[in-house]
XYZ file of C-alpha atoms in Angstrom:
769
model
C -52.853 -132.127 -151.003
C -54.935 -130.745 -147.590
C -52.240 -128.820 -145.646
C -52.052 -131.583 -142.553
C -51.507 -134.460 -145.376
C -48.624 -132.306 -146.783
C -47.364 -131.364 -143.487
C -47.444 -134.687 -141.999
C -45.119 -135.246 -145.556
C -43.043 -132.957 -145.595
C -42.404 -134.524 -141.288
C -41.810 -137.768 -142.163
C -39.181 -136.336 -144.816
C -37.921 -133.968 -142.351
C -37.850 -130.645 -144.355
C -39.172 -127.943 -142.477
C -40.472 -125.169 -144.956
C -43.397 -123.989 -143.923
C -46.753 -124.934 -146.122
C -47.059 -121.095 -147.602
C -42.821 -121.772 -148.980
C -44.214 -124.815 -150.352
C -47.273 -123.985 -152.044
C -44.853 -121.153 -153.619
C -42.470 -123.292 -155.516
C -45.578 -124.741 -158.080
C -44.760 -121.483 -159.189
C -41.408 -120.620 -159.578
C -40.904 -124.195 -161.165
C -44.269 -124.210 -163.565
C -45.162 -128.090 -161.504
C -44.970 -129.279 -158.539
C -41.463 -130.115 -156.633
C -39.860 -133.234 -156.999
C -38.652 -134.506 -154.136
C -35.027 -133.603 -154.322
C -35.792 -130.170 -155.419
C -38.091 -129.895 -151.865
C -35.349 -131.139 -150.293
C -32.530 -128.211 -152.226
C -35.256 -125.372 -151.518
C -35.446 -126.993 -147.888
C -31.414 -126.316 -147.580
C -31.340 -123.175 -149.661
C -34.484 -121.569 -147.591
C -33.404 -122.440 -144.688
C -31.991 -119.211 -142.203
C -28.840 -120.891 -142.411
C -28.070 -120.577 -146.193
C -30.238 -117.741 -146.899
C -30.288 -114.989 -144.477
C -34.122 -114.593 -145.384
C -34.857 -113.026 -141.435
C -31.408 -110.624 -141.159
C -30.079 -110.047 -145.220
C -32.294 -106.738 -144.726
C -30.760 -105.453 -141.554
C -27.326 -106.828 -142.419
C -27.298 -103.777 -145.494
C -27.033 -101.536 -142.596
C -23.020 -102.720 -142.085
C -20.660 -100.768 -144.029
C -18.224 -102.739 -145.985
C -16.940 -100.981 -148.316
C -13.387 -99.003 -147.912
C -9.943 -98.717 -149.851
C -8.227 -101.118 -147.018
C -10.829 -103.549 -148.586
C -9.475 -106.056 -151.791
C -13.251 -108.213 -151.023
C -16.114 -107.607 -149.250
C -18.627 -110.193 -147.856
C -19.685 -111.411 -151.457
C -17.639 -114.647 -151.772
C -16.595 -117.565 -149.212
C -14.225 -114.601 -147.679
C -13.352 -111.357 -147.370
C -9.798 -109.693 -148.423
C -8.233 -106.592 -146.986
C -4.953 -105.261 -147.724
C -1.808 -105.860 -145.710
C 0.314 -103.550 -148.163
C 2.246 -103.723 -152.075
C 5.851 -105.927 -151.436
C 8.626 -106.311 -154.264
C 5.418 -104.404 -157.128
C 2.676 -107.007 -155.466
C -0.419 -106.409 -153.853
C -1.423 -108.686 -150.549
C -4.280 -109.403 -149.131
C -5.081 -110.619 -145.800
C -8.251 -113.101 -146.340
C -10.673 -113.840 -143.574
C -13.170 -116.024 -142.899
C -16.132 -116.181 -140.170
C -18.434 -118.510 -139.127
C -20.374 -120.536 -136.477
C -20.671 -124.554 -135.392
C -22.453 -124.110 -132.209
C -25.372 -126.700 -132.917
C -22.886 -129.669 -133.926
C -20.902 -128.911 -131.292
C -23.569 -128.924 -128.595
C -25.397 -132.204 -129.676
C -21.046 -134.233 -130.771
C -19.015 -131.554 -129.986
C -15.582 -132.831 -131.014
C -16.491 -133.827 -134.344
C -18.982 -130.851 -134.373
C -15.476 -128.342 -134.194
C -13.326 -130.011 -135.852
C -15.542 -129.721 -138.229
C -16.710 -126.235 -137.571
C -12.066 -125.379 -138.302
C -12.467 -127.990 -140.999
C -15.177 -125.573 -142.864
C -13.507 -122.486 -142.161
C -10.002 -123.583 -143.704
C -11.987 -124.206 -146.913
C -13.251 -121.449 -146.961
C -10.510 -119.327 -146.677
C -8.162 -121.513 -149.057
C -10.555 -121.314 -152.304
C -9.618 -117.871 -152.315
C -6.469 -119.221 -153.835
C -5.061 -118.022 -150.305
C -2.409 -119.470 -148.012
C -4.359 -120.295 -144.411
C -2.211 -119.033 -141.988
C -3.801 -119.100 -138.919
C -7.038 -119.101 -137.035
C -8.711 -118.051 -134.440
C -11.429 -119.376 -132.142
C -13.815 -117.446 -129.863
C -16.247 -120.038 -127.664
C -18.876 -120.371 -125.378
C -19.768 -122.730 -122.959
C -22.426 -122.933 -119.841
C -21.172 -122.655 -116.084
C -18.975 -125.180 -114.880
C -19.927 -124.931 -111.265
C -23.957 -125.032 -112.282
C -26.397 -127.855 -111.745
C -25.347 -128.956 -115.839
C -21.903 -129.042 -114.619
C -21.181 -132.353 -115.727
C -22.309 -131.635 -119.336
C -20.915 -128.328 -120.040
C -17.348 -129.220 -118.690
C -17.529 -132.396 -121.669
C -18.701 -129.729 -124.149
C -15.773 -127.905 -123.026
C -13.192 -130.219 -123.551
C -14.333 -131.946 -126.237
C -14.591 -129.033 -128.328
C -10.921 -128.090 -127.620
C -10.567 -131.429 -128.289
C -11.316 -131.208 -131.670
C -10.380 -127.643 -132.646
C -6.921 -128.813 -131.838
C -6.293 -132.562 -133.497
C -7.878 -131.391 -136.760
C -5.580 -127.639 -136.633
C -3.074 -129.388 -135.476
C -3.071 -132.299 -138.294
C -3.192 -129.475 -140.946
C -0.493 -127.818 -139.252
C -3.057 -123.963 -139.213
C -1.926 -122.063 -135.716
C -4.275 -120.692 -133.346
C -3.448 -117.052 -133.444
C -5.994 -115.844 -131.155
C -9.270 -116.740 -129.111
C -11.270 -116.050 -126.112
C -13.836 -118.370 -123.685
C -16.605 -116.989 -121.375
C -18.806 -119.307 -118.989
C -22.299 -118.544 -118.360
C -25.186 -120.521 -117.507
C -27.530 -119.338 -120.351
C -24.989 -121.326 -123.173
C -25.716 -124.684 -120.712
C -27.805 -125.717 -123.677
C -25.903 -124.276 -126.322
C -22.768 -124.138 -126.210
C -21.133 -121.307 -129.385
C -18.293 -122.569 -130.993
C -17.471 -119.591 -133.547
C -13.999 -120.213 -135.513
C -11.859 -117.133 -137.572
C -9.954 -118.076 -140.403
C -6.892 -115.761 -141.747
C -5.415 -116.741 -145.559
C -2.818 -114.667 -147.505
C -2.715 -113.936 -151.182
C -1.422 -111.828 -154.133
C -4.218 -109.474 -155.292
C -3.751 -111.326 -159.259
C -3.616 -114.558 -157.384
C -7.283 -114.240 -156.030
C -9.557 -117.154 -157.061
C -13.562 -116.191 -156.809
C -16.255 -118.873 -156.323
C -18.382 -117.786 -159.869
C -18.014 -119.242 -163.144
C -15.900 -117.344 -165.403
C -17.320 -115.353 -167.877
C -14.713 -117.290 -170.662
C -17.486 -120.240 -170.179
C -19.789 -118.137 -172.293
C -17.349 -118.943 -175.292
C -15.983 -122.818 -173.400
C -16.854 -125.589 -172.583
C -16.390 -125.675 -168.758
C -16.706 -128.634 -166.592
C -17.265 -129.440 -163.033
C -14.628 -131.086 -160.840
C -15.094 -132.216 -157.817
C -12.739 -133.310 -155.415
C -12.398 -134.712 -152.294
C -13.789 -137.396 -149.750
C -16.526 -140.007 -151.433
C -20.060 -138.465 -150.639
C -21.580 -140.127 -147.869
C -24.417 -139.625 -145.957
C -22.950 -137.569 -142.843
C -24.376 -134.028 -142.219
C -27.343 -134.230 -144.415
C -29.903 -131.689 -143.453
C -27.319 -130.015 -141.900
C -28.160 -126.375 -142.554
C -31.954 -126.581 -141.984
C -30.467 -128.370 -138.121
C -28.836 -125.201 -138.014
C -31.803 -123.654 -138.815
C -34.236 -125.462 -135.703
C -34.231 -125.064 -132.126
C -32.340 -127.610 -130.219
C -33.798 -130.526 -128.766
C -32.362 -132.738 -126.191
C -34.921 -135.589 -126.458
C -33.378 -135.314 -130.420
C -30.127 -135.397 -129.644
C -29.431 -139.077 -131.406
C -30.996 -137.995 -134.126
C -29.919 -135.351 -134.420
C -26.681 -136.764 -134.687
C -26.862 -137.531 -138.028
C -26.567 -133.583 -139.334
C -23.372 -133.617 -138.087
C -20.197 -134.021 -140.298
C -17.252 -136.682 -139.769
C -14.029 -134.548 -139.697
C -10.694 -136.042 -141.957
C -7.493 -134.095 -141.212
C -4.682 -136.072 -142.486
C -7.487 -136.327 -145.692
C -7.633 -132.183 -145.527
C -3.446 -131.458 -145.343
C -2.849 -133.601 -148.249
C -5.858 -131.842 -150.494
C -4.822 -128.611 -149.125
C -1.502 -129.546 -150.463
C -2.335 -131.102 -153.794
C -4.639 -127.605 -153.815
C -2.171 -126.055 -153.928
C -0.009 -127.167 -156.711
C -3.599 -126.789 -158.412
C -3.009 -122.867 -157.681
C 0.093 -123.047 -159.439
C -0.450 -124.482 -162.275
C -3.728 -122.610 -163.034
C -1.220 -118.684 -162.685
C 1.324 -120.322 -165.145
C -1.017 -121.174 -167.207
C -3.301 -118.094 -166.564
C -6.238 -120.298 -166.690
C -9.848 -119.029 -165.530
C -11.742 -121.110 -163.315
C -13.863 -120.423 -160.279
C -13.381 -123.130 -157.492
C -16.096 -122.964 -154.228
C -15.770 -125.168 -150.364
C -18.443 -127.755 -150.442
C -20.223 -126.597 -146.811
C -23.509 -126.119 -145.893
C -25.747 -128.244 -149.322
C -22.799 -130.155 -150.617
C -22.694 -130.653 -153.887
C -25.941 -128.908 -154.560
C -25.227 -125.396 -152.566
C -22.072 -125.019 -154.454
C -22.444 -126.338 -157.613
C -25.705 -123.339 -157.900
C -23.900 -121.021 -156.464
C -20.986 -120.615 -158.715
C -23.370 -120.449 -161.487
C -25.551 -118.785 -160.030
C -22.837 -115.741 -159.045
C -21.769 -115.621 -163.026
C -25.438 -115.666 -164.677
C -24.898 -119.494 -165.953
C -26.716 -122.598 -165.349
C -25.473 -126.342 -164.467
C -26.039 -130.073 -165.329
C -25.202 -132.545 -162.780
C -25.014 -135.877 -163.601
C -25.115 -137.627 -159.534
C -24.320 -140.840 -161.001
C -20.841 -139.655 -161.400
C -20.288 -138.422 -158.027
C -17.955 -140.863 -155.703
C -19.924 -142.684 -153.341
C -19.239 -144.593 -150.174
C -22.409 -145.916 -149.461
C -24.197 -147.270 -151.781
C -28.556 -146.813 -152.536
C -27.659 -143.123 -151.880
C -31.073 -141.328 -152.638
C -30.744 -138.223 -155.151
C -31.225 -135.396 -152.283
C -28.547 -137.110 -150.367
C -25.979 -137.725 -152.878
C -26.725 -133.584 -153.581
C -26.956 -132.092 -150.113
C -25.221 -134.215 -147.582
C -22.289 -132.371 -145.483
C -19.741 -135.076 -146.274
C -16.829 -133.016 -145.252
C -13.219 -132.528 -147.351
C -14.773 -131.942 -150.391
C -14.553 -129.410 -153.184
C -15.778 -128.030 -156.264
C -14.107 -126.745 -159.563
C -15.024 -125.185 -162.403
C -12.646 -125.414 -165.148
C -11.955 -125.566 -169.118
C -12.595 -129.109 -170.575
C -9.162 -128.729 -171.671
C -7.410 -128.162 -168.277
C -9.714 -131.285 -166.698
C -7.478 -133.938 -167.579
C -4.735 -132.006 -165.759
C -6.198 -131.055 -163.126
C -7.537 -134.555 -162.263
C -3.686 -136.004 -162.574
C -2.732 -133.226 -160.053
C -5.428 -135.013 -157.632
C -5.843 -138.444 -158.349
C -2.104 -139.419 -159.508
C 0.326 -136.728 -158.211
C -0.904 -136.589 -155.055
C -3.053 -139.911 -154.480
C -5.895 -139.039 -152.880
C -7.507 -142.555 -153.555
C -4.621 -144.473 -151.649
C -4.783 -141.829 -148.629
C -8.540 -142.411 -148.005
C -10.552 -144.481 -149.320
C -13.009 -143.656 -152.497
C -11.564 -139.871 -152.376
C -10.481 -138.649 -155.798
C -11.489 -135.613 -157.615
C -14.068 -137.201 -161.092
C -16.023 -134.611 -163.801
C -19.639 -134.598 -162.055
C -21.194 -132.296 -164.484
C -20.930 -129.040 -167.195
C -21.759 -125.001 -166.742
C -24.590 -124.189 -169.373
C -25.875 -121.048 -171.153
C -29.119 -121.794 -169.910
C -30.238 -120.709 -165.979
C -31.243 -123.887 -165.126
C -30.015 -125.559 -162.377
C -30.596 -129.570 -163.619
C -30.123 -132.728 -161.943
C -29.920 -136.209 -163.264
C -29.741 -139.380 -161.622
C -30.385 -143.639 -162.841
C -30.614 -141.357 -166.133
C -33.855 -139.789 -164.874
C -34.143 -135.922 -163.980
C -34.815 -135.612 -160.422
C -33.767 -131.583 -160.375
C -34.450 -129.011 -162.960
C -35.831 -124.976 -161.751
C -34.439 -121.641 -163.207
C -30.676 -121.514 -160.548
C -31.292 -118.005 -159.708
C -34.609 -119.698 -157.707
C -32.248 -122.026 -156.268
C -29.654 -119.474 -154.860
C -31.785 -116.546 -154.354
C -33.739 -117.352 -150.869
C -36.649 -115.760 -149.210
C -37.102 -112.899 -147.050
C -38.952 -111.358 -144.185
C -39.447 -108.757 -142.493
C -39.895 -110.117 -138.970
C -41.714 -108.219 -136.293
C -39.776 -106.660 -133.542
C -41.099 -105.594 -130.060
C -38.258 -104.228 -128.007
C -37.197 -105.485 -124.329
C -36.989 -103.359 -121.104
C -33.657 -104.444 -118.818
C -35.546 -104.207 -115.151
C -32.275 -105.105 -113.145
C -31.305 -102.421 -111.094
C -27.627 -102.292 -109.967
C -27.019 -104.193 -107.075
C -26.354 -102.364 -103.342
C -23.463 -104.302 -102.367
C -21.325 -103.144 -99.464
C -18.007 -102.194 -99.864
C -15.731 -105.110 -99.165
C -13.625 -105.521 -96.448
C -10.427 -107.637 -97.375
C -9.783 -106.409 -101.316
C -7.728 -109.046 -101.691
C -10.080 -111.645 -101.517
C -12.425 -110.240 -104.220
C -9.565 -109.521 -106.282
C -8.099 -113.158 -106.371
C -11.871 -114.408 -106.677
C -12.106 -111.986 -110.260
C -8.393 -113.763 -111.235
C -9.985 -117.518 -110.737
C -13.296 -117.068 -112.263
C -12.411 -118.840 -115.441
C -13.917 -116.097 -117.587
C -10.790 -114.020 -116.262
C -8.317 -116.978 -115.650
C -5.312 -118.089 -117.494
C -6.307 -119.855 -121.304
C -3.230 -122.072 -121.167
C -4.952 -125.157 -120.150
C -7.176 -124.740 -123.701
C -4.377 -123.103 -125.839
C -1.414 -125.293 -124.618
C -3.191 -128.114 -126.739
C -3.310 -125.858 -129.936
C 0.231 -126.026 -132.296
C 0.635 -122.489 -132.473
C 4.531 -122.176 -133.505
C 3.627 -124.071 -137.176
C 4.679 -121.855 -140.110
C 6.935 -120.058 -137.768
C 5.032 -116.967 -138.310
C 3.671 -116.070 -134.517
C 5.132 -112.906 -133.176
C 3.035 -112.884 -130.167
C 0.779 -116.062 -129.125
C -2.130 -116.689 -127.304
C -1.699 -114.727 -123.934
C 1.332 -112.947 -125.066
C -0.669 -110.418 -125.861
C -4.265 -108.639 -125.972
C -4.289 -110.070 -130.028
C -2.434 -112.836 -131.373
C 0.570 -111.097 -133.866
C 2.332 -112.756 -136.777
C 4.681 -111.939 -139.625
C 2.834 -113.116 -142.720
C 5.520 -112.785 -145.417
C 9.232 -113.560 -144.735
C 11.668 -111.309 -145.443
C 9.102 -108.123 -144.836
C 8.856 -106.764 -141.264
C 4.671 -106.473 -141.694
C 2.581 -107.887 -139.150
C -1.033 -109.331 -139.104
C -2.958 -108.633 -135.371
C -5.959 -110.609 -134.814
C -8.378 -110.436 -132.016
C -12.556 -111.929 -131.442
C -14.237 -110.416 -128.697
C -17.061 -110.034 -127.090
C -19.070 -110.212 -123.594
C -22.355 -112.263 -123.256
C -23.297 -109.959 -120.417
C -23.123 -107.147 -122.452
C -25.588 -108.127 -124.463
C -27.913 -109.008 -122.319
C -28.247 -105.145 -120.014
C -28.141 -103.777 -123.836
C -28.103 -105.422 -127.470
C -27.319 -102.354 -128.612
C -24.480 -101.226 -126.076
C -23.059 -105.348 -126.192
C -22.350 -104.979 -130.043
C -21.290 -101.513 -129.411
C -18.236 -102.883 -127.156
C -17.626 -106.181 -128.685
C -16.920 -103.597 -131.777
C -14.719 -101.554 -129.414
C -13.334 -104.474 -127.628
C -11.709 -106.374 -130.275
C -10.520 -102.951 -131.939
C -8.903 -101.689 -128.859
C -7.776 -105.045 -128.132
C -5.704 -105.192 -131.863
C -4.292 -101.707 -131.100
C -2.643 -102.379 -127.834
C -0.197 -104.477 -129.495
C 0.272 -101.441 -132.017
C -0.969 -102.687 -134.473
C -3.967 -100.544 -136.860
C -7.763 -102.558 -137.064
C -8.054 -102.965 -140.477
C -11.259 -104.670 -139.985
C -13.699 -106.327 -138.643
C -15.967 -109.600 -139.040
C -18.994 -110.401 -136.504
C -21.075 -113.687 -136.087
C -23.922 -112.467 -134.602
C -25.358 -115.197 -132.629
C -28.405 -115.164 -131.917
C -31.876 -116.795 -129.994
C -35.432 -117.207 -132.164
C -36.041 -114.470 -134.811
C -39.613 -115.794 -135.212
C -39.955 -113.970 -131.438
C -39.772 -110.338 -131.272
C -37.981 -109.769 -128.641
C -35.296 -111.525 -130.079
C -35.050 -109.888 -133.458
C -35.273 -106.763 -131.838
C -32.083 -107.607 -129.834
C -30.212 -109.295 -133.507
C -31.489 -105.546 -135.186
C -29.723 -103.885 -132.236
C -26.784 -105.701 -132.203
C -26.463 -105.046 -136.040
C -27.423 -101.081 -135.467
C -24.226 -101.232 -132.384
C -22.252 -102.828 -134.930
C -22.695 -100.693 -137.770
C -22.676 -97.132 -135.787
C -19.120 -98.572 -133.744
C -17.481 -99.465 -136.829
C -18.645 -95.997 -138.631
C -17.800 -94.079 -136.034
C -14.625 -95.244 -134.195
C -13.211 -94.797 -137.552
C -10.278 -96.392 -139.106
C -7.296 -94.423 -138.391
C -6.442 -90.723 -138.852
C -9.420 -91.124 -141.180
C -13.344 -90.950 -141.127
C -13.461 -93.817 -143.351
C -15.159 -97.021 -141.424
C -13.766 -99.644 -140.383
C -15.359 -101.956 -143.003
C -16.839 -105.813 -142.865
C -15.498 -107.983 -145.016
C -17.316 -110.792 -143.647
C -19.592 -112.778 -141.386
C -21.906 -115.034 -140.459
C -25.544 -115.456 -139.037
C -26.556 -117.800 -136.235
C -30.195 -117.811 -135.028
C -32.074 -120.409 -132.810
C -29.477 -120.681 -130.350
C -31.745 -121.536 -128.011
C -33.361 -125.054 -125.944
C -36.405 -126.123 -126.527
C -38.106 -124.681 -123.219
C -37.544 -121.293 -124.914
C -34.690 -120.946 -123.236
C -32.316 -118.491 -125.760
C -28.698 -117.125 -125.184
C -27.662 -113.609 -124.324
C -27.306 -111.486 -127.308
C -23.390 -112.439 -128.343
C -21.535 -110.468 -131.377
C -18.784 -112.104 -131.713
C -16.446 -109.067 -133.681
C -13.210 -110.463 -134.610
C -10.603 -107.439 -135.623
C -8.243 -107.893 -138.217
C -5.283 -105.590 -137.343
C -1.913 -104.341 -139.555
C 1.565 -102.916 -138.509
C 4.404 -101.647 -140.357
C 6.921 -103.131 -138.413
C 6.173 -106.551 -136.164
C 9.119 -105.913 -134.192
C 7.794 -102.507 -132.357
C 4.566 -104.637 -131.715
C 3.794 -105.321 -127.309
C 2.683 -107.572 -125.330
C 1.156 -107.620 -121.484
C 3.882 -108.801 -119.365
C 5.616 -106.334 -117.768
C 9.441 -104.993 -118.200
C 11.055 -103.358 -116.302
C 11.454 -101.903 -112.436
C 11.197 -98.543 -112.879
C 9.159 -98.091 -115.345
C 5.846 -95.481 -115.096
C 2.385 -97.433 -115.726
C -0.115 -95.059 -117.567
C -4.020 -95.170 -117.477
C -5.815 -94.629 -120.736
C -9.604 -94.415 -119.986
C -11.206 -92.838 -117.115
C -13.302 -94.727 -114.886
C -16.780 -94.663 -114.383
C -20.003 -96.148 -112.549
C -20.280 -99.221 -114.870
C -19.768 -102.346 -113.866
C -23.287 -103.477 -115.238
C -22.234 -107.093 -116.406
C -19.217 -107.256 -114.443
C -17.546 -109.754 -112.790
C -17.195 -108.316 -109.902
C -21.419 -108.398 -109.960
C -21.649 -112.020 -110.976
C -19.878 -112.807 -108.082
C -22.251 -111.015 -105.985
C -24.976 -112.348 -107.684
C -26.384 -109.910 -109.978
C -25.597 -108.526 -113.254
C -26.976 -104.916 -112.259
C -27.673 -101.841 -115.396
C -24.557 -99.705 -115.513
C -23.560 -102.053 -118.490
C -20.098 -99.966 -120.015
C -21.104 -96.763 -123.151
C -18.414 -95.821 -124.396
C -18.273 -92.341 -126.435
C -17.263 -92.780 -129.860
C -15.391 -89.757 -131.053
C -12.730 -90.575 -126.864
C -13.000 -93.728 -128.937
C -11.293 -93.380 -132.194
C -9.139 -90.724 -129.950
C -7.927 -93.352 -127.857
C -7.075 -95.881 -129.926
C -5.292 -93.786 -132.726
C -3.402 -91.846 -129.503
C -2.270 -96.335 -128.572
C -0.937 -96.944 -131.568
C 1.510 -93.292 -132.583
C 2.556 -94.391 -128.423
C 3.484 -98.199 -129.612
C 4.939 -96.416 -133.032
C 7.462 -94.284 -131.298
C 8.619 -97.742 -129.746
C 8.749 -96.289 -126.262
C 6.017 -98.534 -124.613
C 7.329 -101.670 -122.975
C 3.871 -103.261 -122.471
C -0.007 -102.698 -123.151
C -2.811 -103.624 -122.239
C -6.368 -103.625 -122.578
C -9.191 -103.204 -119.777
C -11.974 -105.324 -119.826
C -13.023 -107.909 -117.715
C -12.415 -107.696 -114.655
C -12.141 -103.773 -114.702
C -8.452 -102.118 -113.566
C -8.069 -104.668 -110.728
C -7.467 -107.590 -113.384
C -5.728 -105.557 -116.311
C -3.123 -104.952 -113.413
C -2.401 -108.205 -112.091
C -2.679 -109.492 -115.409
C 0.154 -107.218 -116.968
C 2.511 -108.599 -113.308
C 1.524 -112.509 -113.722
C 2.212 -112.522 -117.431
C 1.803 -115.155 -119.760
C 1.899 -118.587 -117.881
C 3.241 -116.749 -114.587
C 6.467 -116.059 -116.436
C 6.293 -111.992 -114.861
C 8.380 -111.382 -111.509
C 7.936 -108.003 -111.155
C 5.207 -106.186 -109.039
C 3.579 -102.545 -109.164
C 2.608 -99.623 -106.714
C -0.746 -97.715 -107.824
C -2.194 -94.937 -106.724
C -5.470 -94.078 -107.395
C -6.790 -91.037 -107.175
C -10.574 -90.597 -107.765
C -13.982 -89.491 -105.975
C -15.562 -92.914 -107.141
C -15.793 -95.415 -104.278
C -13.002 -98.002 -104.391
C -14.871 -100.853 -105.714
C -15.612 -99.160 -108.150
C -12.232 -97.150 -110.087
C -10.524 -101.397 -108.775
C -13.831 -103.817 -110.915
C -15.689 -101.195 -113.287
C -14.485 -102.340 -116.560
C -14.677 -99.072 -118.543
C -13.159 -99.400 -121.460
C -9.342 -98.217 -121.281
C -5.380 -99.042 -121.574
C -3.016 -99.630 -119.241
C 1.036 -98.596 -120.581
C 4.125 -99.055 -119.208
C 6.986 -96.877 -120.459
C 10.376 -96.053 -119.036
C 10.670 -92.786 -117.342
C 12.747 -91.277 -119.776
C 10.498 -91.586 -122.266
C 7.296 -90.275 -120.327
C 7.016 -86.916 -121.605
C 7.292 -87.955 -125.118
C 4.387 -90.566 -124.581
C 2.034 -87.906 -123.024
C 2.797 -85.762 -125.721
C 1.045 -88.353 -128.275
C -2.054 -88.872 -126.073
C -2.051 -84.904 -125.893
C -1.761 -84.350 -129.764
C -5.333 -86.487 -130.104
C -6.250 -84.331 -126.847
C -6.923 -87.748 -125.066
C -6.394 -87.731 -121.007
C -3.792 -90.403 -119.899
C -2.795 -90.329 -116.219
C 0.381 -91.656 -114.029
C -0.592 -94.386 -111.956
C 1.533 -95.988 -110.555
C 5.332 -97.962 -111.485
C 6.614 -101.256 -111.611
C 8.809 -102.673 -108.981
C 11.234 -105.481 -107.662
C 8.566 -105.671 -104.535
C 6.585 -109.340 -106.650
C 3.271 -107.557 -104.595
C 0.162 -106.081 -106.571
C 0.246 -103.037 -104.228
C -2.811 -100.586 -104.221
C -3.823 -97.572 -102.929
C -6.652 -95.599 -102.962
C -6.520 -92.086 -102.175
C -3.476 -92.328 -99.960
C -4.739 -95.400 -98.730
C -3.706 -98.929 -98.968
C -6.580 -101.159 -99.873
C -4.085 -103.936 -100.676
C -1.406 -106.074 -101.154
C -0.889 -109.198 -102.892
C 1.878 -111.087 -103.228
C 2.991 -111.877 -106.740
C 2.499 -116.152 -106.080
C -0.913 -116.005 -105.029
C -2.231 -114.266 -108.038
C -0.184 -116.525 -109.824
C -1.571 -119.690 -108.180
C -5.304 -117.570 -108.517
C -4.896 -116.442 -111.851
C -3.419 -120.079 -113.463
C -5.481 -122.235 -111.962
C -8.562 -120.967 -111.956
C -9.710 -122.247 -115.927
C -8.292 -126.168 -114.201
C -10.363 -126.008 -111.459
C -13.755 -125.121 -113.680
C -12.828 -127.909 -115.849
C -11.546 -130.756 -114.273
């Protein structure tokens, strides 16, 4: 077939493989591919599924540590929580994106993003215990403000409706607003689970299948055509003119069915553990039945033979490639011994009555595991796919060209403010800085009863995962897109450092991180260079800001790459490597929040103020970006984190807050205001520095502010001294209900607490109304 004719055929059938990729298939198959096989390779060789541009670079990341039970090899990573009553427990973590779907159909896109991440964690045999939602939206006051506000509100509603319905609390999140996200919002989702090491279920066929017959059981919603081509859609540039067409690539959520599926699956776990049955289990996400079953087999060296006529469907006359590859939500695939199949079917179909929960929902046998390493599909008695299973799952790899981008913008020349109070209030009102209560009040944060610090109460969410045990888990998610715009390397370093700081500020030890890497078109050398620099930054930070009191890295245990976050006009999002940090602490009762607690206590500053205003909120409100992005010293960063952890472990720190967006002034104000404006104390601060006042107040150089009682101050200073970290007493907590700041003996502002509250509490609602 000539190239022009083949190109036309591929376009007519919505296949985005390149001509070169398509022409390589006959060599792999020994013949020309069927249409079903073309769709299979279209999905499996997509960027979303195969990581064809990123896989080689991702090998730079540290993934091993004594705390890692399972690295980024399966649906989720697992990091050690601890050993309790003789049993080793793990925290299961997965991190994904649902960016394109959420831009096109924000409610459904966000809801199904939550649904998919919950399945990833559940599939490891875990109890799902929390989620986190880092979000990036366009400029709510810009030229696309109406669309931006609609997307933001719909995304929040989608996350809330799904998470609340299935009973999973939101533990953490962050939100940034910038015009670079006008055409491509970012909806990243993190999920945590709890599992005993001995109870982990893997996403591959057990080795016992070499001796015993194993069957494939499909569980859940009846298959339809929703989400067909979703993986390929996620690997393309968004075009607003094709928005209506693209809606078909977005899945449809059903949280109430999911709730029952979770309960039924937990019962299946119990039976499997009681009977010591070896099984494999996998979520049906991108690529649907095909992707899940081919990966289950290939990962363990087995083949698969499926009969698509046995798949329960809700639509008549679906083509075989749609049945195989659609991304209908709320589905799982089991591989179980044939001797256990009927009992598993009974759990779902009778004990939990799936057919009466949702029309067409059920568990059914659709095929078997084979010892020949082929992936075979039948439809209407005809073989529509017969390919080496490793070829189906191995993907393709590219060495993309990189071209460094120079950032030429200089720091703006801004005169020192006449009225610092006005600038501080403007920063507090900025939707990126302002209280996110208008978002997280939609979420059920109390369900399951594990919360210690909820969103907004501390720099990281903190929970007590095990009843009758003191161990705590902290979760933070972070990334500043403007830092990435200036320097993709330092943007990534700062994302890792801030996520670790936020966890440390609660008293927990940063134990592992995950990354969701959101970038533009990897086929553009400049965009791929940004990605490569981001990976390098994450790797350096994870290795050099090492695990507490060791030289070991903080490992990357899960992650995701999201490319093509770019509009049809070529406008890409700022490089946005979103980092989640999971922390563990021995005693959750020692965790600390941000709100000031005691009149007369001292305020200590950790972290030197530097001229690092590049990408800051201060520059933004003056219409600039600048270039002086924070460049933390790794050794200093590590010692600061360790010092704060040790200080909080003494029980003598009353409150703790990291310094980031808005700088020192915003951090002080947030501690006085308290979560949801519950604070009723003021601060009086004296800063002595040769830097300009605006730099001291608004630089976003990393650091911490700690509240400490006067009688405990000396002990806390000794903790920092042992680590060789400078700590400065900068002021006191007062009953004045004012935020008073002096610089070199001169008062620069005295802001009534009520005015600060008004700005901080209303900034987001004004942006999204």
